[in-house]
């Protein structure tokens, strides 16, 4: 058993530094998401997705040259998984008859690559309208989950706790999306499921700390607010680290040994679990301090104006 309760890390006195780091990380993520853009999968963008596995190495350039002669419109060729697996995904934005399209591409691979040994592992096709609807619903699901958490925390504790928890959740989701924009990994419905999991995971961790703050606020009424919160974080630190470390081990294994969508899920969870632990300590609690210290002054200002 790790004895973190014996330590007294000075988190709160350094909170300005950590908030600055978070502002830089979130700002960078927003720049990547809106500047570089996310690589939306067929689920959200619509079109046709075909995944092949070759028995011998192939290059994306050779496959692209073969497909350029087929008048497919906008398309992309991308290797996925580990290099030795020789898996390639072909995405075509214009929707065609899937069976006819698949047959045409396979015939051209056969002739263009001198009869290579390959199989078609997956094929799926989604219309542009259905893809746009799924994208809206995915965003709506995440936003609704934030609002429900806001109501729950406000009811369960008090509304001074709620904004910090929601800012921490938004922080975690944006940093995870920034990781996807930076890596160019595909954002699909599986990734939305991972983001929802991160929301639940992060708020669970935050509530543990908040619960200890609420208990200590009653037991240590005379202790200064910042000192009491610093002590509360330290008292829950062993639980936070042990729990999150075990979760992190599992999601790292999913990322290393998973394939395709499963690997993307693991990638999102690795970033989300690290960010969730960080935001619980360095974002949610400082927000609570800010509201307790400056909330009455802000209310007074708005009443006067």
Tab-separated table of C-alpha atoms in Angstrom:
chain	number	residue	atom	x	y	z
A	1	UNK	CA	0.000	0.000	0.000
A	2	UNK	CA	1.450	3.336	-0.996
A	3	UNK	CA	1.527	5.788	1.872
A	4	UNK	CA	0.682	8.989	0.042
A	5	UNK	CA	-1.399	10.170	3.035
A	6	UNK	CA	1.916	10.818	4.810
A	7	UNK	CA	2.963	13.363	2.204
A	8	UNK	CA	1.880	16.932	1.873
A	9	UNK	CA	2.383	17.976	-1.741
A	10	UNK	CA	1.887	21.708	-2.226
A	11	UNK	CA	-0.556	21.512	-5.148
A	12	UNK	CA	-2.633	24.610	-4.490
A	13	UNK	CA	0.246	27.096	-4.043
A	14	UNK	CA	1.392	26.143	-7.561
A	15	UNK	CA	-2.052	26.113	-9.137
A	16	UNK	CA	-1.372	29.213	-11.305
A	17	UNK	CA	1.435	27.363	-13.070
A	18	UNK	CA	-0.739	24.306	-13.755
A	19	UNK	CA	-3.665	26.429	-14.949
A	20	UNK	CA	-1.274	28.145	-17.382
A	21	UNK	CA	-0.119	24.727	-18.645
A	22	UNK	CA	-3.739	23.688	-19.153
A	23	UNK	CA	-4.566	26.896	-21.016
A	24	UNK	CA	-1.619	26.226	-23.360
A	25	UNK	CA	-2.641	22.560	-23.828
A	26	UNK	CA	-6.302	23.382	-24.494
A	27	UNK	CA	-5.369	26.310	-26.761
A	28	UNK	CA	-3.058	24.012	-28.737
A	29	UNK	CA	-5.800	21.379	-28.993
A	30	UNK	CA	-8.329	23.926	-30.277
A	31	UNK	CA	-5.800	25.129	-32.848
A	32	UNK	CA	-5.245	21.549	-34.043
A	33	UNK	CA	-8.950	20.630	-34.068
A	34	UNK	CA	-10.135	23.733	-35.939
A	35	UNK	CA	-6.926	24.513	-37.849
A	36	UNK	CA	-5.658	21.117	-38.901
A	37	UNK	CA	-9.049	19.430	-38.571
A	38	UNK	CA	-10.174	16.010	-37.431
A	39	UNK	CA	-9.988	12.940	-39.641
A	40	UNK	CA	-13.654	11.974	-39.499
A	41	UNK	CA	-14.386	8.378	-40.391
A	42	UNK	CA	-17.045	7.121	-42.758
A	43	UNK	CA	-19.480	7.078	-39.810
A	44	UNK	CA	-19.519	10.881	-39.713
A	45	UNK	CA	-18.462	11.987	-43.163
A	46	UNK	CA	-20.371	9.541	-45.301
A	47	UNK	CA	-18.930	7.545	-48.202
A	48	UNK	CA	-17.422	4.110	-48.600
A	49	UNK	CA	-14.677	2.479	-46.533
A	50	UNK	CA	-12.856	-0.668	-47.656
A	51	UNK	CA	-10.155	-2.338	-45.555
A	52	UNK	CA	-7.717	-4.769	-47.191
A	53	UNK	CA	-4.981	-6.971	-45.768
A	54	UNK	CA	-2.105	-7.877	-48.062
A	55	UNK	CA	0.231	-10.833	-47.535
A	56	UNK	CA	3.213	-8.877	-48.852
A	57	UNK	CA	4.263	-5.255	-48.301
A	58	UNK	CA	2.551	-2.652	-50.484
A	59	UNK	CA	2.982	1.088	-50.620
A	60	UNK	CA	0.240	3.668	-50.388
A	61	UNK	CA	1.703	5.383	-53.461
A	62	UNK	CA	1.393	2.248	-55.655
A	63	UNK	CA	-2.219	1.676	-54.583
A	64	UNK	CA	-3.080	5.340	-55.117
A	65	UNK	CA	-1.717	5.201	-58.682
A	66	UNK	CA	-3.872	2.166	-59.441
A	67	UNK	CA	-7.019	3.824	-58.057
A	68	UNK	CA	-6.408	7.118	-59.873
A	69	UNK	CA	-7.371	5.436	-63.133
A	70	UNK	CA	-10.802	4.391	-61.860
A	71	UNK	CA	-12.515	7.802	-61.754
A	72	UNK	CA	-13.548	7.377	-58.119
A	73	UNK	CA	-13.729	11.090	-57.289
A	74	UNK	CA	-12.191	12.100	-53.955
A	75	UNK	CA	-10.526	9.157	-52.261
A	76	UNK	CA	-7.736	8.395	-49.792
A	77	UNK	CA	-5.416	5.450	-49.153
A	78	UNK	CA	-4.042	4.959	-45.660
A	79	UNK	CA	-2.096	2.215	-43.918
A	80	UNK	CA	-3.548	1.215	-40.561
A	81	UNK	CA	-2.399	-1.031	-37.703
A	82	UNK	CA	1.151	-2.247	-37.296
A	83	UNK	CA	3.467	-2.001	-40.371
A	84	UNK	CA	3.961	-5.787	-40.603
A	85	UNK	CA	0.182	-6.333	-40.889
A	86	UNK	CA	0.035	-4.648	-44.326
A	87	UNK	CA	-3.463	-3.342	-43.726
A	88	UNK	CA	-4.726	-0.593	-45.994
A	89	UNK	CA	-7.956	1.414	-45.838
A	90	UNK	CA	-9.422	2.958	-48.979
A	91	UNK	CA	-11.992	5.705	-48.348
A	92	UNK	CA	-14.120	7.088	-51.139
A	93	UNK	CA	-16.321	10.082	-50.454
A	94	UNK	CA	-18.668	9.606	-53.384
A	95	UNK	CA	-21.187	6.873	-52.597
A	96	UNK	CA	-21.488	4.170	-55.206
A	97	UNK	CA	-22.868	0.674	-55.385
A	98	UNK	CA	-20.701	-1.021	-52.747
A	99	UNK	CA	-20.573	-4.460	-54.364
A	100	UNK	CA	-19.716	-3.068	-57.783
A	101	UNK	CA	-17.138	-0.684	-56.355
A	102	UNK	CA	-15.434	-3.397	-54.299
A	103	UNK	CA	-15.241	-5.727	-57.288
A	104	UNK	CA	-13.788	-2.982	-59.503
A	105	UNK	CA	-11.064	-2.094	-56.998
A	106	UNK	CA	-10.072	-5.719	-56.372
A	107	UNK	CA	-9.775	-6.404	-60.096
A	108	UNK	CA	-7.484	-3.412	-60.494
A	109	UNK	CA	-5.376	-4.414	-57.490
A	110	UNK	CA	-4.975	-7.881	-59.031
A	111	UNK	CA	-3.847	-6.553	-62.400
A	112	UNK	CA	-1.877	-3.563	-61.127
A	113	UNK	CA	0.115	-5.473	-58.455
A	114	UNK	CA	0.752	-8.697	-60.433
A	115	UNK	CA	-1.739	-10.972	-58.680
A	116	UNK	CA	-1.015	-10.136	-55.046
A	117	UNK	CA	-2.463	-12.230	-52.219
A	118	UNK	CA	-4.925	-10.085	-50.282
A	119	UNK	CA	-8.338	-10.184	-48.657
A	120	UNK	CA	-11.085	-7.630	-48.136
A	121	UNK	CA	-11.507	-7.510	-44.339
A	122	UNK	CA	-14.204	-4.845	-43.936
A	123	UNK	CA	-16.543	-2.885	-46.135
A	124	UNK	CA	-19.062	-0.238	-45.135
A	125	UNK	CA	-20.954	2.565	-46.768
A	126	UNK	CA	-22.792	5.500	-45.194
A	127	UNK	CA	-24.713	8.265	-46.975
A	128	UNK	CA	-23.538	11.906	-46.493
A	129	UNK	CA	-26.806	12.891	-44.762
A	130	UNK	CA	-26.659	9.940	-42.370
A	131	UNK	CA	-23.017	10.773	-41.615
A	132	UNK	CA	-23.874	14.425	-40.846
A	133	UNK	CA	-26.754	13.295	-38.584
A	134	UNK	CA	-24.462	10.941	-36.680
A	135	UNK	CA	-21.884	13.723	-36.249
A	136	UNK	CA	-24.532	16.063	-34.778
A	137	UNK	CA	-25.839	13.339	-32.477
A	138	UNK	CA	-22.334	12.508	-31.293
A	139	UNK	CA	-21.646	16.154	-30.355
A	140	UNK	CA	-25.105	16.445	-28.773
A	141	UNK	CA	-24.516	13.319	-26.659
A	142	UNK	CA	-21.287	14.759	-25.216
A	143	UNK	CA	-22.822	18.198	-24.520
A	144	UNK	CA	-25.901	16.644	-22.860
A	145	UNK	CA	-23.626	14.499	-20.679
A	146	UNK	CA	-21.837	17.685	-19.512
A	147	UNK	CA	-25.173	19.351	-18.640
A	148	UNK	CA	-26.419	16.281	-16.752
A	149	UNK	CA	-23.175	16.197	-14.765
A	150	UNK	CA	-23.620	19.891	-13.969
A	151	UNK	CA	-27.125	19.245	-12.600
A	152	UNK	CA	-26.060	16.136	-10.683
A	153	UNK	CA	-23.052	17.767	-8.993
A	154	UNK	CA	-25.083	20.900	-8.211
A	155	UNK	CA	-27.771	18.718	-6.586
A	156	UNK	CA	-25.390	16.278	-4.888
A	157	UNK	CA	-22.993	18.925	-3.504
A	158	UNK	CA	-23.655	22.594	-4.268
A	159	UNK	CA	-23.287	24.722	-7.365
A	160	UNK	CA	-19.883	26.053	-6.273
A	161	UNK	CA	-18.515	22.586	-7.121
A	162	UNK	CA	-20.283	22.123	-10.468
A	163	UNK	CA	-18.451	24.625	-12.759
A	164	UNK	CA	-15.018	23.211	-11.837
A	165	UNK	CA	-16.123	19.667	-12.661
A	166	UNK	CA	-17.601	20.719	-16.006
A	167	UNK	CA	-14.518	22.763	-16.967
A	168	UNK	CA	-12.393	19.701	-16.116
A	169	UNK	CA	-14.585	17.495	-18.361
A	170	UNK	CA	-14.389	19.951	-21.255
A	171	UNK	CA	-10.609	20.163	-20.685
A	172	UNK	CA	-10.260	16.358	-20.926
A	173	UNK	CA	-12.411	15.981	-24.047
A	174	UNK	CA	-10.646	18.834	-25.900
A	175	UNK	CA	-7.172	17.516	-25.100
A	176	UNK	CA	-8.193	14.034	-26.276
A	177	UNK	CA	-9.556	15.472	-29.534
A	178	UNK	CA	-6.319	17.457	-29.883
A	179	UNK	CA	-4.441	14.140	-29.694
A	180	UNK	CA	-6.571	12.788	-32.552
A	181	UNK	CA	-6.050	15.932	-34.649
A	182	UNK	CA	-2.278	15.761	-34.072
A	183	UNK	CA	-1.965	12.044	-34.854
A	184	UNK	CA	-4.412	12.056	-37.762
A	185	UNK	CA	-6.232	9.063	-36.279
A	186	UNK	CA	-9.751	8.428	-37.467
A	187	UNK	CA	-12.617	9.827	-35.371
A	188	UNK	CA	-15.539	7.411	-35.476
A	189	UNK	CA	-18.500	6.364	-33.319
A	190	UNK	CA	-16.092	4.231	-31.280
A	191	UNK	CA	-14.121	7.356	-30.407
A	192	UNK	CA	-17.329	9.106	-29.313
A	193	UNK	CA	-17.961	6.112	-27.018
A	194	UNK	CA	-14.436	6.593	-25.633
A	195	UNK	CA	-15.095	10.320	-25.037
A	196	UNK	CA	-18.302	9.465	-23.155
A	197	UNK	CA	-16.328	6.958	-21.079
A	198	UNK	CA	-13.729	9.646	-20.321
A	199	UNK	CA	-16.512	12.000	-19.162
A	200	UNK	CA	-17.814	9.378	-16.726
A	201	UNK	CA	-14.333	8.379	-15.594
A	202	UNK	CA	-13.151	11.948	-15.036
A	203	UNK	CA	-16.235	13.057	-13.096
A	204	UNK	CA	-16.026	9.967	-10.884
A	205	UNK	CA	-12.483	10.920	-9.913
A	206	UNK	CA	-13.477	14.553	-9.322
A	207	UNK	CA	-16.395	13.583	-7.082
A	208	UNK	CA	-14.068	11.582	-4.791
A	209	UNK	CA	-11.963	14.711	-4.186
A	210	UNK	CA	-15.032	16.939	-3.875
A	211	UNK	CA	-16.546	14.586	-1.306
A	212	UNK	CA	-13.420	14.830	0.850
A	213	UNK	CA	-13.406	18.635	0.490
A	214	UNK	CA	-17.018	18.748	1.683
A	215	UNK	CA	-16.229	16.525	4.680
A	216	UNK	CA	-13.159	18.540	5.635
A	217	UNK	CA	-15.032	21.840	5.200
A	218	UNK	CA	-17.255	20.742	8.120
A	219	UNK	CA	-14.460	19.266	10.254
A	220	UNK	CA	-11.901	22.026	9.660
A	221	UNK	CA	-14.000	25.169	9.650
A	222	UNK	CA	-11.167	27.314	11.025
A	223	UNK	CA	-8.566	26.121	8.552
A	224	UNK	CA	-7.907	28.494	5.580
A	225	UNK	CA	-9.772	27.370	2.434
A	226	UNK	CA	-6.675	26.765	0.279
A	227	UNK	CA	-4.923	24.777	2.982
A	228	UNK	CA	-8.021	22.664	3.600
A	229	UNK	CA	-8.379	21.849	-0.114
A	230	UNK	CA	-4.676	21.030	-0.428
A	231	UNK	CA	-5.029	18.623	2.477
A	232	UNK	CA	-8.165	17.060	0.941
A	233	UNK	CA	-6.333	16.393	-2.338
A	234	UNK	CA	-3.428	14.796	-0.471
A	235	UNK	CA	-5.775	12.618	1.574
A	236	UNK	CA	-7.354	11.159	-1.587
A	237	UNK	CA	-4.103	11.001	-3.543
A	238	UNK	CA	-3.295	7.346	-2.842
A	239	UNK	CA	-6.749	6.279	-4.000
A	240	UNK	CA	-6.516	8.497	-7.101
A	241	UNK	CA	-3.074	7.233	-8.133
A	242	UNK	CA	-3.679	3.537	-7.459
A	243	UNK	CA	-7.064	3.509	-9.228
A	244	UNK	CA	-5.911	5.536	-12.192
A	245	UNK	CA	-2.682	3.570	-12.573
A	246	UNK	CA	-4.598	0.304	-12.914
A	247	UNK	CA	-6.956	1.870	-15.458
A	248	UNK	CA	-3.990	3.269	-17.364
A	249	UNK	CA	-2.313	-0.156	-17.534
A	250	UNK	CA	-5.433	-1.685	-19.080
A	251	UNK	CA	-5.947	1.034	-21.689
A	252	UNK	CA	-2.245	0.972	-22.636
A	253	UNK	CA	-2.585	-2.761	-23.319
A	254	UNK	CA	-5.700	-2.092	-25.408
A	255	UNK	CA	-3.748	0.484	-27.387
A	256	UNK	CA	-0.692	-1.756	-27.901
A	257	UNK	CA	-2.478	-4.996	-28.770
A	258	UNK	CA	-5.723	-3.614	-30.216
A	259	UNK	CA	-6.369	-3.149	-33.902
A	260	UNK	CA	-8.322	-0.588	-35.902
A	261	UNK	CA	-11.248	0.886	-33.949
A	262	UNK	CA	-10.225	-0.964	-30.802
A	263	UNK	CA	-6.788	0.657	-30.923
A	264	UNK	CA	-8.349	4.107	-31.438
A	265	UNK	CA	-10.503	3.489	-28.357
A	266	UNK	CA	-7.355	2.655	-26.367
A	267	UNK	CA	-5.555	5.744	-27.730
A	268	UNK	CA	-8.433	8.021	-26.588
A	269	UNK	CA	-8.606	6.363	-23.169
A	270	UNK	CA	-4.839	6.675	-22.564
A	271	UNK	CA	-4.982	10.445	-23.164
A	272	UNK	CA	-8.313	10.805	-21.326
A	273	UNK	CA	-7.255	8.881	-18.213
A	274	UNK	CA	-4.026	10.915	-17.845
A	275	UNK	CA	-5.836	14.190	-18.517
A	276	UNK	CA	-8.696	13.199	-16.170
A	277	UNK	CA	-6.324	12.586	-13.262
A	278	UNK	CA	-4.522	15.848	-13.932
A	279	UNK	CA	-7.700	17.939	-14.264
A	280	UNK	CA	-9.189	16.550	-11.035
A	281	UNK	CA	-6.256	17.914	-9.038
A	282	UNK	CA	-5.187	20.970	-10.991
A	283	UNK	CA	-8.391	22.247	-12.630
A	284	UNK	CA	-11.528	21.236	-10.696
A	285	UNK	CA	-10.263	22.140	-7.220
A	286	UNK	CA	-8.763	25.549	-8.183
A	287	UNK	CA	-12.081	26.445	-9.888
A	288	UNK	CA	-13.865	25.703	-6.615
A	289	UNK	CA	-11.403	27.963	-4.759
A	290	UNK	CA	-11.994	30.743	-7.281
A	291	UNK	CA	-15.790	30.542	-6.877
A	292	UNK	CA	-15.613	30.455	-3.061
A	293	UNK	CA	-13.197	33.398	-2.918
A	294	UNK	CA	-14.522	35.596	-5.726
A	295	UNK	CA	-18.114	34.317	-6.207
A	296	UNK	CA	-19.678	36.718	-3.644
A	297	UNK	CA	-17.829	39.708	-5.175
A	298	UNK	CA	-18.969	38.738	-8.676
A	299	UNK	CA	-22.587	38.384	-7.499
A	300	UNK	CA	-22.373	41.759	-5.762
A	301	UNK	CA	-20.988	43.386	-8.925
A	302	UNK	CA	-23.832	42.082	-11.097
A	303	UNK	CA	-26.489	43.092	-8.564
A	304	UNK	CA	-25.186	46.665	-8.568
A	305	UNK	CA	-25.048	46.846	-12.333
